[in-house]
Amino acid sequence: LSLFMASMEATVVATAMPTIVSQLGGLEMYSWAFSAYLLASTTTVPIYGKLSDLYGRRPVYAVAMGMFLVGSLLCALAGSMTQLVIFRAVQGLGAGGLMPLAFIIIGDIFSLEQRARMQGLFSGVWGVSSVIGPLLGGFLVDRVSWHWVFYINLLPGLLAGALVWLAWVDRPRTARTVAVDYLGATLLSAGVVSLLLGLFELGTTASWLLIGLALAIFAALLLVERRATDPILPLPLFRERLFAVACAHGILAGWAMFGSASFVPLFVQAVLGTSATTAGITLTPQMLGWVVASIIGSRLLLRVGYRSIALVGMTLLSIAMFLMSQIGVESRQWMLMVYMALSGIGMGLSIPAFLIAVQSTVRREQLGTATSTVQFSRSMGGTLGVSVMGAILSTQLAARLVAQGLDPRLVSVNELLEPLPGTTIDVAANEAVRLALAGAIGNIFFVAFLAAAGGLIATAFAPRGRIRQLAEERAQAEQTATRPVTEGVPRAS
């Protein structure tokens, strides 16, 4: 329930925003209703994972759910766009804990065999929510009210919170003095926010200043985390090849998958001339492929090496991104749907493989931090992909329009999406814009292919072996490390 809500809330607002803006005003803040949620939820993922390791899953989950529900209620009651943006940030602060904690709790509850099945099912929930979100948002806006896009979270959220609070029993933790790494958490949040804000307006002077500030903050973060007794960012884990490869895979695969998926609706509507509903249908095979592959791939992990499954998945994703880079004005919708299904299958095979492998090989007290960091890498990759590919799209489109003798400042892609009533459409100019836009989007899909190919190369560096074997090797190493201490203790007479 909590994973479904948190992931759906990232997309359900998309179809409601035109109506919300028409009632509340503030069109200039339109994009910030999405950006505020994205910034808050992405930034807090690793922080929640670390706090759950220190204080237990149940209290941290309760705080996350409380913030998410309070944010949802405030969004529903918002009287202006400024209020909505602020309340979406509150909602995102809660969602940043719900998403990783769902997978962390699975890692706590289930054995390796059960975990393989459950992680696949939960990844399926994430995919299904991404499909249902826009459809549900449109239905609620058309049939009820945009306020219910947020009110609908309250009942399932309270139910999920009650179930976890009443039924979940945290594992006993070793009594120790905890020094929370507040400075590291602050620097991590500030660095991510500065980087994302810079990428949202890539190409301007302010964006380069923000990106430079982010790099400086990250450099300071590394120095702080090396000295912290209990760092928020698990630097020692990055020395382990499996964890480092899993994070590199998350960044590159997230870049390719989410970066490309963000521009498919634009291509289908503006270049192929279809409706918004048809554009949404084009994305459906991707999520269905992800769901089915997650379930099947997770079960195969018990019989086949995780590295082999991840390599197959990344190969399929790379092929899909390459085929998408070849699209043009003559492409057909069904071709895109096939490519999207192929990319979804690739992600469904590779994402759970790495997640389960990491959960099975880290120490129990590091489970939350490791899981949330892997998920954080994927979220950051998707955000980087959307931002960078959006900037490349703008540059490429302008250059192609100039090459065809058109002034980019006088051309509006909106005319292709939704011609204004009563306007005279210049067929020749619109055709030139279609050709330019098709070529520009094809180029950014090639960037997605490069990211996917990089993810495939990174996956090849993952250590060989089945997950059970890696887990046993880790357990033996820990026993060996602690044996001299126990042997030196005299026995009671």
XYZ file of C-alpha atoms in Angstrom:
493
model
C 0.000 0.000 0.000
C 2.695 2.499 0.945
C 4.930 1.697 -2.033
C 1.954 1.905 -4.381
C 0.950 5.323 -3.063
C 4.420 6.832 -2.982
C 5.303 5.745 -6.523
C 1.859 6.570 -7.938
C 1.894 10.074 -6.444
C 4.851 10.924 -8.670
C 2.635 10.464 -11.777
C -1.007 10.833 -10.681
C -0.670 14.622 -10.423
C 0.411 14.965 -14.071
C -3.104 14.628 -15.492
C -4.597 16.799 -12.739
C -2.196 19.749 -12.998
C -3.881 21.572 -15.932
C -7.149 21.656 -13.965
C -5.378 22.651 -10.740
C -3.597 25.540 -12.471
C -6.845 26.706 -14.082
C -8.431 26.956 -10.616
C -5.502 28.118 -8.481
C -3.575 30.159 -11.058
C 0.220 30.395 -10.937
C 1.086 28.862 -14.313
C 4.709 29.987 -13.887
C 4.993 27.526 -10.954
C 3.550 24.587 -12.911
C 6.767 22.556 -13.104
C 7.591 23.133 -9.443
C 4.629 21.021 -8.353
C 6.604 18.078 -9.779
C 10.106 19.310 -8.969
C 9.356 19.923 -5.268
C 8.135 16.335 -4.810
C 11.078 14.946 -6.799
C 13.685 16.985 -4.917
C 12.330 16.102 -1.470
C 11.782 12.387 -2.142
C 15.129 11.837 -3.925
C 17.188 13.703 -1.337
C 15.825 11.884 1.704
C 16.046 8.259 0.462
C 19.540 7.487 1.886
C 18.791 9.428 5.084
C 15.733 7.306 5.891
C 17.694 4.122 5.204
C 20.406 5.123 7.667
C 17.921 6.247 10.340
C 16.065 2.920 10.071
C 19.339 1.088 10.723
C 19.933 3.215 13.827
C 16.464 3.494 15.349
C 14.501 0.599 13.834
C 12.134 0.306 10.885
C 8.842 0.891 12.696
C 9.351 4.390 14.171
C 11.071 5.672 11.030
C 8.307 4.205 8.852
C 5.685 5.864 11.070
C 7.379 9.254 10.703
C 7.610 8.853 6.916
C 3.972 7.797 6.606
C 2.859 10.633 8.894
C 4.676 13.236 6.786
C 3.300 11.743 3.560
C -0.297 11.807 4.820
C 0.002 15.302 6.302
C 1.457 16.488 3.003
C -1.370 14.806 1.070
C -4.027 16.440 3.246
C -2.396 19.868 2.959
C -2.113 19.501 -0.841
C -5.836 18.743 -1.044
C -6.583 21.891 0.992
C -4.136 24.151 -0.894
C -5.588 27.501 -1.896
C -2.781 28.685 -4.164
C -0.008 27.253 -6.306
C 2.602 28.495 -3.827
C 0.929 26.518 -1.054
C 0.627 23.453 -3.299
C 4.353 23.508 -4.131
C 5.287 23.767 -0.442
C 2.897 20.985 0.548
C 4.153 18.772 -2.306
C 7.630 19.103 -0.783
C 6.223 17.925 2.572
C 4.589 14.994 0.788
C 7.891 14.178 -0.934
C 9.750 14.191 2.394
C 7.479 11.341 3.488
C 7.602 9.476 0.168
C 11.403 9.439 0.337
C 11.072 7.092 3.332
C 8.143 4.947 2.192
C 9.759 3.739 -1.027
C 13.068 2.391 0.359
C 11.561 1.168 3.653
C 9.149 -1.094 1.774
C 12.110 -2.961 0.241
C 14.199 -2.774 3.433
C 11.429 -4.432 5.465
C 11.219 -7.212 2.854
C 14.927 -7.782 3.360
C 14.313 -8.090 7.110
C 11.280 -10.370 7.002
C 12.055 -12.945 4.341
C 14.701 -15.571 3.694
C 16.645 -15.564 0.421
C 14.120 -17.858 -1.310
C 11.121 -15.830 -0.152
C 12.887 -12.521 -0.783
C 13.484 -13.406 -4.431
C 9.758 -13.874 -4.972
C 8.624 -10.900 -2.906
C 11.039 -8.379 -4.393
C 9.734 -9.300 -7.836
C 6.144 -8.794 -6.724
C 6.937 -5.468 -5.068
C 8.784 -4.286 -8.184
C 5.616 -5.234 -10.042
C 3.589 -3.042 -7.684
C 5.885 -0.145 -8.526
C 5.383 -0.719 -12.267
C 1.605 -1.088 -12.016
C 1.304 2.128 -10.001
C 3.187 3.995 -12.735
C 0.569 2.866 -15.261
C -2.463 3.461 -13.038
C -1.337 6.880 -11.759
C -2.087 9.010 -14.850
C -5.316 7.103 -15.576
C -6.577 7.492 -11.994
C -5.648 11.167 -11.955
C -7.642 11.808 -15.121
C -10.665 9.908 -13.808
C -10.728 11.750 -10.472
C -10.383 15.156 -12.134
C -13.109 14.438 -14.703
C -15.583 12.670 -12.417
C -14.968 14.012 -8.904
C -12.526 16.823 -8.098
C -8.788 17.433 -8.302
C -8.720 17.551 -4.480
C -9.343 13.780 -4.444
C -6.042 13.166 -6.210
C -4.601 13.824 -2.738
C -7.493 12.791 -0.467
C -7.376 9.271 -1.957
C -4.068 8.632 -0.129
C -5.491 9.035 3.361
C -7.418 5.790 3.914
C -4.861 3.324 2.439
C -2.065 5.295 4.130
C -3.674 5.031 7.552
C -4.332 1.319 6.964
C -0.731 0.643 5.903
C 0.614 2.628 8.862
C -1.629 0.756 11.311
C -0.604 -2.640 9.906
C 3.112 -1.892 10.228
C 2.793 -0.288 13.661
C 0.703 -3.107 15.154
C 2.229 -6.132 13.439
C 5.872 -5.268 12.773
C 8.424 -6.313 15.381
C 11.850 -4.723 15.001
C 14.854 -6.982 15.442
C 16.781 -6.361 18.673
C 19.700 -4.011 18.181
C 23.004 -3.925 19.970
C 22.986 -1.308 22.701
C 25.442 1.385 21.715
C 25.881 5.127 21.779
C 24.654 6.463 18.433
C 26.190 9.592 16.938
C 23.839 10.597 14.128
C 25.684 12.098 11.170
C 23.603 15.276 10.943
C 26.353 17.212 9.144
C 26.665 14.495 6.499
C 22.891 14.368 6.034
C 22.754 18.154 5.640
C 25.597 18.215 3.109
C 24.108 15.315 1.130
C 20.710 17.021 0.953
C 22.204 20.402 0.045
C 24.426 18.866 -2.642
C 21.601 16.914 -4.275
C 19.219 19.889 -4.199
C 21.866 22.202 -5.715
C 22.682 19.675 -8.436
C 19.045 19.043 -9.379
C 18.171 22.739 -9.373
C 21.146 23.389 -11.644
C 20.135 20.615 -14.031
C 16.518 21.790 -14.220
C 17.723 25.003 -15.940
C 20.820 23.598 -17.635
C 22.637 26.070 -19.890
C 22.048 29.274 -17.906
C 24.667 31.074 -15.808
C 22.741 30.295 -12.623
C 22.675 26.583 -13.496
C 26.463 26.394 -13.829
C 26.890 28.204 -10.524
C 24.533 25.744 -8.829
C 26.317 22.744 -10.365
C 29.666 24.149 -9.231
C 28.246 24.661 -5.745
C 26.978 21.067 -5.749
C 30.440 19.718 -6.656
C 31.991 21.739 -3.855
C 29.418 20.460 -1.359
C 29.995 16.851 -2.477
C 33.747 17.293 -2.009
C 33.105 18.534 1.521
C 30.719 15.605 2.066
C 33.457 13.087 1.222
C 35.792 14.668 3.774
C 33.096 14.667 6.470
C 31.994 11.078 5.774
C 35.550 9.747 6.019
C 35.784 11.063 9.572
C 32.213 10.315 10.719
C 31.835 7.431 13.189
C 28.507 6.383 11.636
C 28.329 8.041 8.175
C 25.037 8.648 6.383
C 26.732 7.688 3.097
C 28.277 4.210 3.400
C 31.717 4.927 1.907
C 33.234 1.609 3.137
C 30.556 -0.306 1.205
C 31.758 1.259 -2.045
C 35.027 -0.647 -1.592
C 33.040 -3.855 -2.148
C 32.795 -4.589 -5.861
C 29.199 -5.830 -5.836
C 27.862 -2.727 -4.078
C 29.861 -0.313 -6.255
C 28.710 -2.059 -9.448
C 25.094 -2.082 -8.229
C 25.177 1.699 -7.685
C 26.872 2.348 -11.039
C 24.244 0.160 -12.699
C 21.483 2.064 -10.900
C 22.703 5.453 -12.144
C 23.220 4.380 -15.770
C 20.137 2.171 -16.091
C 17.980 4.821 -14.408
C 19.366 7.435 -16.797
C 18.535 5.326 -19.864
C 15.133 4.071 -18.732
C 13.513 7.065 -17.068
C 15.262 9.613 -19.263
C 13.923 8.040 -22.461
C 10.454 7.279 -21.087
C 9.949 10.969 -20.274
C 10.219 11.935 -23.954
C 8.242 9.109 -25.568
C 4.859 10.851 -25.000
C 6.252 14.032 -26.610
C 7.348 12.058 -29.688
C 4.059 10.161 -29.976
C 1.924 13.303 -29.657
C 3.964 15.917 -31.519
C 5.626 13.799 -34.220
C 3.118 10.995 -34.797
C 0.133 13.269 -34.135
C -1.748 11.139 -31.604
C -3.696 12.055 -28.462
C -2.453 12.212 -24.874
C -4.342 9.002 -24.076
C -2.617 7.200 -26.946
C 0.740 8.491 -25.732
C 0.019 7.012 -22.312
C -0.902 3.686 -23.899
C 2.480 3.650 -25.652
C 4.217 3.523 -22.262
C 2.055 0.680 -20.934
C 4.062 -2.210 -22.502
C 7.163 -0.946 -20.728
C 5.593 -1.273 -17.291
C 3.915 -4.585 -18.105
C 7.254 -5.954 -19.324
C 8.886 -4.713 -16.120
C 6.258 -6.389 -13.932
C 6.409 -9.788 -15.667
C 10.220 -9.798 -15.925
C 10.586 -8.811 -12.246
C 8.472 -11.742 -11.108
C 10.133 -14.280 -13.419
C 13.675 -12.947 -12.983
C 13.436 -12.909 -9.176
C 12.442 -16.566 -9.155
C 15.282 -17.457 -11.529
C 17.766 -15.978 -9.035
C 17.406 -19.144 -6.977
C 18.711 -21.222 -9.902
C 20.833 -18.901 -12.030
C 23.629 -16.486 -11.140
C 22.400 -12.915 -10.531
C 25.146 -11.558 -12.809
C 23.894 -13.590 -15.794
C 20.329 -12.356 -15.313
C 21.490 -8.747 -14.962
C 23.645 -9.038 -18.101
C 20.693 -10.353 -20.120
C 18.540 -7.531 -18.803
C 21.044 -4.790 -19.620
C 21.635 -6.272 -23.083
C 17.898 -6.068 -23.791
C 17.762 -2.506 -22.443
C 20.720 -1.481 -24.632
C 19.113 -3.024 -27.729
C 15.831 -1.258 -26.965
C 17.532 2.125 -26.556
C 19.475 1.671 -29.801
C 16.294 0.817 -31.722
C 14.592 3.878 -30.238
C 17.466 6.071 -31.407
C 16.587 5.067 -35.001
C 12.986 6.326 -34.911
C 11.715 9.076 -37.214
C 8.560 10.591 -38.660
C 7.863 7.374 -40.564
C 7.917 5.240 -37.387
C 4.746 3.541 -36.188
C 3.302 3.507 -32.698
C 3.390 -0.289 -32.471
C 7.151 -0.205 -33.108
C 7.630 2.102 -30.138
C 5.453 -0.144 -27.987
C 7.661 -3.130 -28.849
C 10.804 -1.182 -27.997
C 9.290 0.003 -24.718
C 8.302 -3.559 -23.776
C 11.862 -4.690 -24.477
C 13.282 -1.950 -22.242
C 10.826 -2.830 -19.466
C 11.863 -6.488 -19.586
C 15.505 -5.431 -19.375
C 14.923 -3.322 -16.273
C 12.690 -5.975 -14.695
C 15.498 -8.528 -14.968
C 18.421 -6.371 -13.838
C 16.992 -4.177 -11.038
C 15.770 -6.944 -8.654
C 18.893 -9.019 -9.356
C 21.230 -6.351 -7.991
C 18.913 -5.329 -5.158
C 18.538 -8.873 -3.817
C 22.266 -9.556 -4.281
C 23.195 -6.480 -2.229
C 20.643 -7.281 0.495
C 21.935 -10.841 0.751
C 25.601 -9.919 1.110
C 25.665 -6.897 3.458
C 25.584 -7.158 7.244
C 22.183 -6.959 8.894
C 22.942 -3.589 10.507
C 23.808 -2.164 7.068
C 20.741 -3.504 5.257
C 18.743 -0.271 5.361
C 21.635 1.950 4.336
C 22.686 -0.356 1.485
C 19.152 -0.803 0.101
C 18.323 2.894 0.182
C 21.656 3.863 -1.397
C 21.092 1.501 -4.347
C 17.608 2.939 -4.832
C 18.986 6.458 -4.446
C 21.455 5.795 -7.267
C 18.596 4.797 -9.583
C 16.527 7.870 -8.678
C 19.512 10.145 -9.230
C 20.246 8.487 -12.559
C 16.682 9.061 -13.741
C 16.748 12.690 -12.639
C 20.116 13.297 -14.295
C 18.878 11.636 -17.479
C 15.724 13.730 -17.733
C 17.583 16.974 -17.041
C 20.569 16.442 -19.341
C 18.525 14.901 -22.163
C 16.030 17.771 -21.914
C 18.842 20.297 -22.338
C 20.232 18.345 -25.317
C 16.745 18.225 -26.858
C 16.401 22.020 -26.673
C 19.835 22.573 -28.225
C 19.351 19.980 -30.973
C 15.869 21.222 -31.857
C 17.052 24.821 -32.153
C 19.992 23.829 -34.363
C 17.793 21.731 -36.670
C 15.197 24.495 -36.992
C 17.905 27.003 -37.927
C 19.228 24.541 -40.519
C 15.754 24.506 -42.113
C 15.539 28.283 -42.180
C 13.203 28.715 -39.212
C 13.665 30.988 -36.199
C 13.466 28.804 -33.036
C 12.056 31.773 -31.083
C 9.047 31.956 -33.395
C 8.296 28.220 -33.435
C 6.052 26.576 -30.847
C 5.946 22.827 -30.394
C 2.597 23.394 -28.673
C 1.070 23.996 -32.104
C 1.816 20.362 -32.948
C 0.407 19.135 -29.650
C -2.719 21.273 -29.490
C -3.405 23.821 -32.275
C -5.181 26.919 -31.000
C -8.777 27.372 -32.260
C -9.099 29.929 -35.039
C -5.411 29.948 -35.974
C -4.157 29.342 -39.494
C -1.792 26.405 -39.496
C 1.291 26.660 -41.712
C 1.491 23.081 -42.959
C 5.020 23.457 -44.362
C 6.350 25.017 -41.162
C 4.682 22.371 -39.011
C 6.179 19.606 -41.132
C 9.623 21.187 -40.715
C 9.109 21.311 -36.955
C 8.015 17.655 -36.941
C 11.155 16.623 -38.834
C 13.392 18.689 -36.545
C 11.732 17.361 -33.401
C 11.920 13.741 -34.610
C 15.642 14.087 -35.309
C 16.313 15.808 -31.982
C 14.428 13.165 -29.976
C 16.227 10.414 -31.888
C 19.529 11.960 -30.794
C 18.585 12.061 -27.125
C 17.506 8.417 -27.361
C 21.029 7.716 -28.621
C 22.303 9.342 -25.413
C 20.035 6.908 -23.544
C 21.621 4.069 -25.543
C 25.104 5.214 -24.475
C 23.970 5.217 -20.840
C 22.477 1.719 -21.198
C 25.651 0.450 -22.869
C 27.658 1.937 -19.997
C 25.374 0.106 -17.565
C 25.980 -3.136 -19.455
C 29.753 -2.649 -19.204
C 29.479 -1.860 -15.484
C 27.381 -5.008 -14.933
C 30.094 -7.114 -16.546
C 32.397 -6.142 -13.647
C 30.039 -7.630 -11.041
C 31.534 -10.588 -9.135
C 30.503 -14.017 -10.388
C 28.569 -16.529 -8.336
C 25.063 -17.164 -7.125
C 23.548 -15.031 -4.411
C 23.479 -17.874 -1.875
C 27.183 -18.531 -2.460
C 28.054 -14.836 -2.037
C 26.000 -14.652 1.166
C 27.750 -17.721 2.607
C 31.181 -16.310 1.725
C 30.286 -13.048 3.469
C 29.069 -14.908 6.579
C 32.281 -16.983 6.709
C 34.398 -13.833 6.374
C 32.555 -12.229 9.286
C 33.013 -15.354 11.440
C 36.715 -15.418 10.631
C 37.041 -11.750 11.565
C 35.403 -12.263 14.976
C 36.983 -15.641 15.871
C 40.212 -14.326 17.484
C 38.151 -12.181 19.848
C 35.944 -15.040 21.049
C 38.863 -17.465 21.348
C 40.706 -15.063 23.658
C 37.898 -14.975 26.227
C 38.494 -17.443 29.129
C 35.773 -19.992 29.739
C 33.734 -19.893 32.942
C 34.769 -22.595 35.388
